[in-house]
Amino acid sequence: MDKELQEWYNLHKFHFYSGSYETKDLANFLGVSPRTIQRWLKEKTKPSKEQLVKIKRYLTEKESKDSL
């Protein structure tokens, strides 16, 4: 797994297991299906560079809101 994917995966695990969001929330934000997110997590396919930027922004904003 490359560095950007690993960073996303770690952020996803943190937020998902802390109960602060669901996969469907991220899927809705990106305009993809929850199944697509699951495929990315299982490394069957990869998000585009643009999607990785959006994912990082979404999870970083989520982290900021959750810490308030």
PDB file of N, CA and C in Angstrom:
ATOM      1  N   MET A   1       0.863  -1.170   0.000  1.00  0.00           N
ATOM      2  CA  MET A   1       0.000   0.000   0.000  1.00  0.00           C
ATOM      3  C   MET A   1       0.907   1.231   0.000  1.00  0.00           C
ATOM      4  N   ASP A   2       0.626   2.157  -0.916  1.00  0.00           N
ATOM      5  CA  ASP A   2       1.475   3.347  -0.958  1.00  0.00           C
ATOM      6  C   ASP A   2       1.146   4.296   0.202  1.00  0.00           C
ATOM      7  N   LYS A   3       1.994   5.283   0.391  1.00  0.00           N
ATOM      8  CA  LYS A   3       1.920   6.171   1.557  1.00  0.00           C
ATOM      9  C   LYS A   3       0.578   6.888   1.684  1.00  0.00           C
ATOM     10  N   GLU A   4       0.079   7.462   0.588  1.00  0.00           N
ATOM     11  CA  GLU A   4      -1.195   8.201   0.651  1.00  0.00           C
ATOM     12  C   GLU A   4      -2.347   7.275   1.021  1.00  0.00           C
ATOM     13  N   LEU A   5      -2.358   6.080   0.436  1.00  0.00           N
ATOM     14  CA  LEU A   5      -3.414   5.127   0.773  1.00  0.00           C
ATOM     15  C   LEU A   5      -3.307   4.694   2.233  1.00  0.00           C
ATOM     16  N   GLN A   6      -2.109   4.498   2.712  1.00  0.00           N
ATOM     17  CA  GLN A   6      -1.915   4.093   4.104  1.00  0.00           C
ATOM     18  C   GLN A   6      -2.396   5.182   5.057  1.00  0.00           C
ATOM     19  N   GLU A   7      -2.103   6.443   4.745  1.00  0.00           N
ATOM     20  CA  GLU A   7      -2.572   7.558   5.578  1.00  0.00           C
ATOM     21  C   GLU A   7      -4.094   7.577   5.630  1.00  0.00           C
ATOM     22  N   TRP A   8      -4.722   7.419   4.460  1.00  0.00           N
ATOM     23  CA  TRP A   8      -6.183   7.411   4.416  1.00  0.00           C
ATOM     24  C   TRP A   8      -6.734   6.234   5.206  1.00  0.00           C
ATOM     25  N   TYR A   9      -6.154   5.081   5.015  1.00  0.00           N
ATOM     26  CA  TYR A   9      -6.620   3.886   5.706  1.00  0.00           C
ATOM     27  C   TYR A   9      -6.541   4.076   7.221  1.00  0.00           C
ATOM     28  N   ASN A  10      -5.448   4.637   7.703  1.00  0.00           N
ATOM     29  CA  ASN A  10      -5.295   4.870   9.139  1.00  0.00           C
ATOM     30  C   ASN A  10      -6.316   5.872   9.663  1.00  0.00           C
ATOM     31  N   LEU A  11      -6.535   6.963   8.920  1.00  0.00           N
ATOM     32  CA  LEU A  11      -7.561   7.940   9.319  1.00  0.00           C
ATOM     33  C   LEU A  11      -8.946   7.302   9.321  1.00  0.00           C
ATOM     34  N   HIS A  12      -9.218   6.510   8.290  1.00  0.00           N
ATOM     35  CA  HIS A  12     -10.514   5.832   8.192  1.00  0.00           C
ATOM     36  C   HIS A  12     -10.725   4.932   9.404  1.00  0.00           C
ATOM     37  N   LYS A  13      -9.746   4.113   9.721  1.00  0.00           N
ATOM     38  CA  LYS A  13      -9.877   3.195  10.857  1.00  0.00           C
ATOM     39  C   LYS A  13     -10.139   3.965  12.142  1.00  0.00           C
ATOM     40  N   PHE A  14      -9.403   5.051  12.348  1.00  0.00           N
ATOM     41  CA  PHE A  14      -9.576   5.846  13.560  1.00  0.00           C
ATOM     42  C   PHE A  14     -11.009   6.362  13.678  1.00  0.00           C
ATOM     43  N   HIS A  15     -11.492   7.010  12.627  1.00  0.00           N
ATOM     44  CA  HIS A  15     -12.832   7.604  12.674  1.00  0.00           C
ATOM     45  C   HIS A  15     -13.927   6.549  12.669  1.00  0.00           C
ATOM     46  N   PHE A  16     -13.753   5.513  11.877  1.00  0.00           N
ATOM     47  CA  PHE A  16     -14.773   4.472  11.776  1.00  0.00           C
ATOM     48  C   PHE A  16     -14.936   3.748  13.108  1.00  0.00           C
ATOM     49  N   TYR A  17     -13.836   3.336  13.697  1.00  0.00           N
ATOM     50  CA  TYR A  17     -13.918   2.577  14.943  1.00  0.00           C
ATOM     51  C   TYR A  17     -14.232   3.446  16.150  1.00  0.00           C
ATOM     52  N   SER A  18     -14.040   4.743  16.044  1.00  0.00           N
ATOM     53  CA  SER A  18     -14.433   5.633  17.136  1.00  0.00           C
ATOM     54  C   SER A  18     -15.921   5.974  17.040  1.00  0.00           C
ATOM     55  N   GLY A  19     -16.547   5.548  15.945  1.00  0.00           N
ATOM     56  CA  GLY A  19     -17.979   5.772  15.771  1.00  0.00           C
ATOM     57  C   GLY A  19     -18.338   7.161  15.287  1.00  0.00           C
ATOM     58  N   SER A  20     -17.347   7.916  14.808  1.00  0.00           N
ATOM     59  CA  SER A  20     -17.619   9.296  14.419  1.00  0.00           C
ATOM     60  C   SER A  20     -18.161   9.436  12.999  1.00  0.00           C
ATOM     61  N   TYR A  21     -18.102   8.382  12.212  1.00  0.00           N
ATOM     62  CA  TYR A  21     -18.736   8.416  10.899  1.00  0.00           C
ATOM     63  C   TYR A  21     -18.895   7.007  10.358  1.00  0.00           C
ATOM     64  N   GLU A  22     -19.690   6.887   9.314  1.00  0.00           N
ATOM     65  CA  GLU A  22     -19.897   5.601   8.659  1.00  0.00           C
ATOM     66  C   GLU A  22     -19.366   5.689   7.238  1.00  0.00           C
ATOM     67  N   THR A  23     -19.056   4.544   6.687  1.00  0.00           N
ATOM     68  CA  THR A  23     -18.538   4.483   5.324  1.00  0.00           C
ATOM     69  C   THR A  23     -19.475   5.184   4.349  1.00  0.00           C
ATOM     70  N   LYS A  24     -20.781   5.060   4.582  1.00  0.00           N
ATOM     71  CA  LYS A  24     -21.746   5.685   3.669  1.00  0.00           C
ATOM     72  C   LYS A  24     -21.628   7.209   3.674  1.00  0.00           C
ATOM     73  N   ASP A  25     -21.216   7.797   4.812  1.00  0.00           N
ATOM     74  CA  ASP A  25     -21.026   9.252   4.877  1.00  0.00           C
ATOM     75  C   ASP A  25     -19.919   9.694   3.929  1.00  0.00           C
ATOM     76  N   LEU A  26     -18.812   8.983   3.964  1.00  0.00           N
ATOM     77  CA  LEU A  26     -17.693   9.293   3.073  1.00  0.00           C
ATOM     78  C   LEU A  26     -18.090   9.041   1.621  1.00  0.00           C
ATOM     79  N   ALA A  27     -18.797   7.955   1.372  1.00  0.00           N
ATOM     80  CA  ALA A  27     -19.239   7.635   0.013  1.00  0.00           C
ATOM     81  C   ALA A  27     -20.134   8.743  -0.536  1.00  0.00           C
ATOM     82  N   ASN A  28     -21.069   9.215   0.275  1.00  0.00           N
ATOM     83  CA  ASN A  28     -21.949  10.311  -0.155  1.00  0.00           C
ATOM     84  C   ASN A  28     -21.153  11.567  -0.466  1.00  0.00           C
ATOM     85  N   PHE A  29     -20.181  11.889   0.365  1.00  0.00           N
ATOM     86  CA  PHE A  29     -19.345  13.064   0.158  1.00  0.00           C
ATOM     87  C   PHE A  29     -18.598  12.978  -1.172  1.00  0.00           C
ATOM     88  N   LEU A  30     -18.123  11.785  -1.501  1.00  0.00           N
ATOM     89  CA  LEU A  30     -17.334  11.594  -2.721  1.00  0.00           C
ATOM     90  C   LEU A  30     -18.184  11.317  -3.957  1.00  0.00           C
ATOM     91  N   GLY A  31     -19.458  10.993  -3.747  1.00  0.00           N
ATOM     92  CA  GLY A  31     -20.319  10.657  -4.878  1.00  0.00           C
ATOM     93  C   GLY A  31     -20.066   9.259  -5.419  1.00  0.00           C
ATOM     94  N   VAL A  32     -19.662   8.353  -4.525  1.00  0.00           N
ATOM     95  CA  VAL A  32     -19.447   6.958  -4.905  1.00  0.00           C
ATOM     96  C   VAL A  32     -20.296   6.082  -3.994  1.00  0.00           C
ATOM     97  N   SER A  33     -20.341   4.807  -4.287  1.00  0.00           N
ATOM     98  CA  SER A  33     -21.115   3.898  -3.447  1.00  0.00           C
ATOM     99  C   SER A  33     -20.282   3.439  -2.250  1.00  0.00           C
ATOM    100  N   PRO A  34     -20.952   3.046  -1.167  1.00  0.00           N
ATOM    101  CA  PRO A  34     -20.217   2.485  -0.032  1.00  0.00           C
ATOM    102  C   PRO A  34     -19.396   1.257  -0.444  1.00  0.00           C
ATOM    103  N   ARG A  35     -19.894   0.520  -1.405  1.00  0.00           N
ATOM    104  CA  ARG A  35     -19.160  -0.656  -1.881  1.00  0.00           C
ATOM    105  C   ARG A  35     -17.818  -0.252  -2.504  1.00  0.00           C
ATOM    106  N   THR A  36     -17.795   0.880  -3.189  1.00  0.00           N
ATOM    107  CA  THR A  36     -16.539   1.381  -3.755  1.00  0.00           C
ATOM    108  C   THR A  36     -15.532   1.643  -2.641  1.00  0.00           C
ATOM    109  N   ILE A  37     -15.984   2.251  -1.554  1.00  0.00           N
ATOM    110  CA  ILE A  37     -15.104   2.507  -0.410  1.00  0.00           C
ATOM    111  C   ILE A  37     -14.569   1.180   0.128  1.00  0.00           C
ATOM    112  N   GLN A  38     -15.439   0.198   0.232  1.00  0.00           N
ATOM    113  CA  GLN A  38     -15.020  -1.113   0.728  1.00  0.00           C
ATOM    114  C   GLN A  38     -13.980  -1.748  -0.192  1.00  0.00           C
ATOM    115  N   ARG A  39     -14.144  -1.589  -1.498  1.00  0.00           N
ATOM    116  CA  ARG A  39     -13.157  -2.129  -2.448  1.00  0.00           C
ATOM    117  C   ARG A  39     -11.805  -1.450  -2.265  1.00  0.00           C
ATOM    118  N   TRP A  40     -11.818  -0.148  -2.022  1.00  0.00           N
ATOM    119  CA  TRP A  40     -10.565   0.570  -1.785  1.00  0.00           C
ATOM    120  C   TRP A  40      -9.886   0.041  -0.529  1.00  0.00           C
ATOM    121  N   LEU A  41     -10.676  -0.168   0.532  1.00  0.00           N
ATOM    122  CA  LEU A  41     -10.116  -0.641   1.797  1.00  0.00           C
ATOM    123  C   LEU A  41      -9.536  -2.044   1.680  1.00  0.00           C
ATOM    124  N   LYS A  42     -10.120  -2.846   0.805  1.00  0.00           N
ATOM    125  CA  LYS A  42      -9.622  -4.211   0.587  1.00  0.00           C
ATOM    126  C   LYS A  42      -8.559  -4.263  -0.503  1.00  0.00           C
ATOM    127  N   GLU A  43      -8.195  -3.079  -1.014  1.00  0.00           N
ATOM    128  CA  GLU A  43      -7.177  -2.925  -2.054  1.00  0.00           C
ATOM    129  C   GLU A  43      -7.514  -3.667  -3.350  1.00  0.00           C
ATOM    130  N   LYS A  44      -8.812  -3.790  -3.642  1.00  0.00           N
ATOM    131  CA  LYS A  44      -9.227  -4.379  -4.919  1.00  0.00           C
ATOM    132  C   LYS A  44      -9.148  -3.342  -6.027  1.00  0.00           C
ATOM    133  N   THR A  45      -9.395  -2.088  -5.666  1.00  0.00           N
ATOM    134  CA  THR A  45      -9.225  -0.943  -6.562  1.00  0.00           C
ATOM    135  C   THR A  45      -8.631   0.187  -5.728  1.00  0.00           C
ATOM    136  N   LYS A  46      -8.264   1.272  -6.385  1.00  0.00           N
ATOM    137  CA  LYS A  46      -7.685   2.413  -5.672  1.00  0.00           C
ATOM    138  C   LYS A  46      -8.447   3.683  -6.016  1.00  0.00           C
ATOM    139  N   PRO A  47      -8.565   4.585  -5.045  1.00  0.00           N
ATOM    140  CA  PRO A  47      -9.158   5.888  -5.358  1.00  0.00           C
ATOM    141  C   PRO A  47      -8.185   6.689  -6.219  1.00  0.00           C
ATOM    142  N   SER A  48      -8.735   7.605  -6.998  1.00  0.00           N
ATOM    143  CA  SER A  48      -7.885   8.480  -7.813  1.00  0.00           C
ATOM    144  C   SER A  48      -7.160   9.466  -6.898  1.00  0.00           C
ATOM    145  N   LYS A  49      -6.177  10.140  -7.443  1.00  0.00           N
ATOM    146  CA  LYS A  49      -5.454  11.160  -6.667  1.00  0.00           C
ATOM    147  C   LYS A  49      -6.418  12.235  -6.178  1.00  0.00           C
ATOM    148  N   GLU A  50      -7.342  12.637  -7.066  1.00  0.00           N
ATOM    149  CA  GLU A  50      -8.339  13.654  -6.696  1.00  0.00           C
ATOM    150  C   GLU A  50      -9.208  13.155  -5.539  1.00  0.00           C
ATOM    151  N   GLN A  51      -9.624  11.904  -5.607  1.00  0.00           N
ATOM    152  CA  GLN A  51     -10.440  11.343  -4.536  1.00  0.00           C
ATOM    153  C   GLN A  51      -9.654  11.257  -3.232  1.00  0.00           C
ATOM    154  N   LEU A  52      -8.371  10.919  -3.312  1.00  0.00           N
ATOM    155  CA  LEU A  52      -7.543  10.875  -2.105  1.00  0.00           C
ATOM    156  C   LEU A  52      -7.463  12.245  -1.437  1.00  0.00           C
ATOM    157  N   VAL A  53      -7.343  13.289  -2.237  1.00  0.00           N
ATOM    158  CA  VAL A  53      -7.313  14.652  -1.689  1.00  0.00           C
ATOM    159  C   VAL A  53      -8.636  14.951  -0.981  1.00  0.00           C
ATOM    160  N   LYS A  54      -9.746  14.597  -1.612  1.00  0.00           N
ATOM    161  CA  LYS A  54     -11.065  14.829  -1.013  1.00  0.00           C
ATOM    162  C   LYS A  54     -11.249  14.005   0.260  1.00  0.00           C
ATOM    163  N   ILE A  55     -10.778  12.766   0.237  1.00  0.00           N
ATOM    164  CA  ILE A  55     -10.888  11.901   1.417  1.00  0.00           C
ATOM    165  C   ILE A  55     -10.120  12.510   2.583  1.00  0.00           C
ATOM    166  N   LYS A  56      -8.909  12.926   2.309  1.00  0.00           N
ATOM    167  CA  LYS A  56      -8.087  13.517   3.371  1.00  0.00           C
ATOM    168  C   LYS A  56      -8.745  14.775   3.924  1.00  0.00           C
ATOM    169  N   ARG A  57      -9.288  15.607   3.032  1.00  0.00           N
ATOM    170  CA  ARG A  57      -9.969  16.826   3.475  1.00  0.00           C
ATOM    171  C   ARG A  57     -11.178  16.469   4.343  1.00  0.00           C
ATOM    172  N   TYR A  58     -11.971  15.516   3.897  1.00  0.00           N
ATOM    173  CA  TYR A  58     -13.165  15.109   4.634  1.00  0.00           C
ATOM    174  C   TYR A  58     -12.800  14.598   6.030  1.00  0.00           C
ATOM    175  N   LEU A  59     -11.829  13.697   6.094  1.00  0.00           N
ATOM    176  CA  LEU A  59     -11.470  13.110   7.381  1.00  0.00           C
ATOM    177  C   LEU A  59     -10.751  14.104   8.289  1.00  0.00           C
ATOM    178  N   THR A  60      -9.977  15.000   7.718  1.00  0.00           N
ATOM    179  CA  THR A  60      -9.303  16.021   8.514  1.00  0.00           C
ATOM    180  C   THR A  60     -10.322  16.995   9.095  1.00  0.00           C
ATOM    181  N   GLU A  61     -11.306  17.397   8.278  1.00  0.00           N
ATOM    182  CA  GLU A  61     -12.375  18.273   8.772  1.00  0.00           C
ATOM    183  C   GLU A  61     -13.182  17.556   9.843  1.00  0.00           C
ATOM    184  N   LYS A  62     -13.413  16.272   9.634  1.00  0.00           N
ATOM    185  CA  LYS A  62     -14.155  15.468  10.599  1.00  0.00           C
ATOM    186  C   LYS A  62     -13.403  15.422  11.926  1.00  0.00           C
ATOM    187  N   GLU A  63     -12.099  15.248  11.842  1.00  0.00           N
ATOM    188  CA  GLU A  63     -11.261  15.194  13.036  1.00  0.00           C
ATOM    189  C   GLU A  63     -11.314  16.522  13.787  1.00  0.00           C
ATOM    190  N   SER A  64     -11.282  17.630  13.046  1.00  0.00           N
ATOM    191  CA  SER A  64     -11.346  18.958  13.666  1.00  0.00           C
ATOM    192  C   SER A  64     -12.676  19.170  14.371  1.00  0.00           C
ATOM    193  N   LYS A  65     -13.768  18.774  13.729  1.00  0.00           N
ATOM    194  CA  LYS A  65     -15.097  18.938  14.325  1.00  0.00           C
ATOM    195  C   LYS A  65     -15.258  18.057  15.555  1.00  0.00           C
ATOM    196  N   ASP A  66     -14.732  16.837  15.486  1.00  0.00           N
ATOM    197  CA  ASP A  66     -14.873  15.906  16.602  1.00  0.00           C
ATOM    198  C   ASP A  66     -14.084  16.330  17.827  1.00  0.00           C
ATOM    199  N   SER A  67     -13.034  17.101  17.618  1.00  0.00           N
ATOM    200  CA  SER A  67     -12.200  17.506  18.753  1.00  0.00           C
ATOM    201  C   SER A  67     -12.750  18.735  19.473  1.00  0.00           C
ATOM    202  N   LEU A  68     -13.806  19.349  18.924  1.00  0.00           N
ATOM    203  CA  LEU A  68     -14.392  20.543  19.565  1.00  0.00           C
ATOM    204  C   LEU A  68     -15.267  20.184  20.727  1.00  0.00           C
TER     205      LEU A  68
END
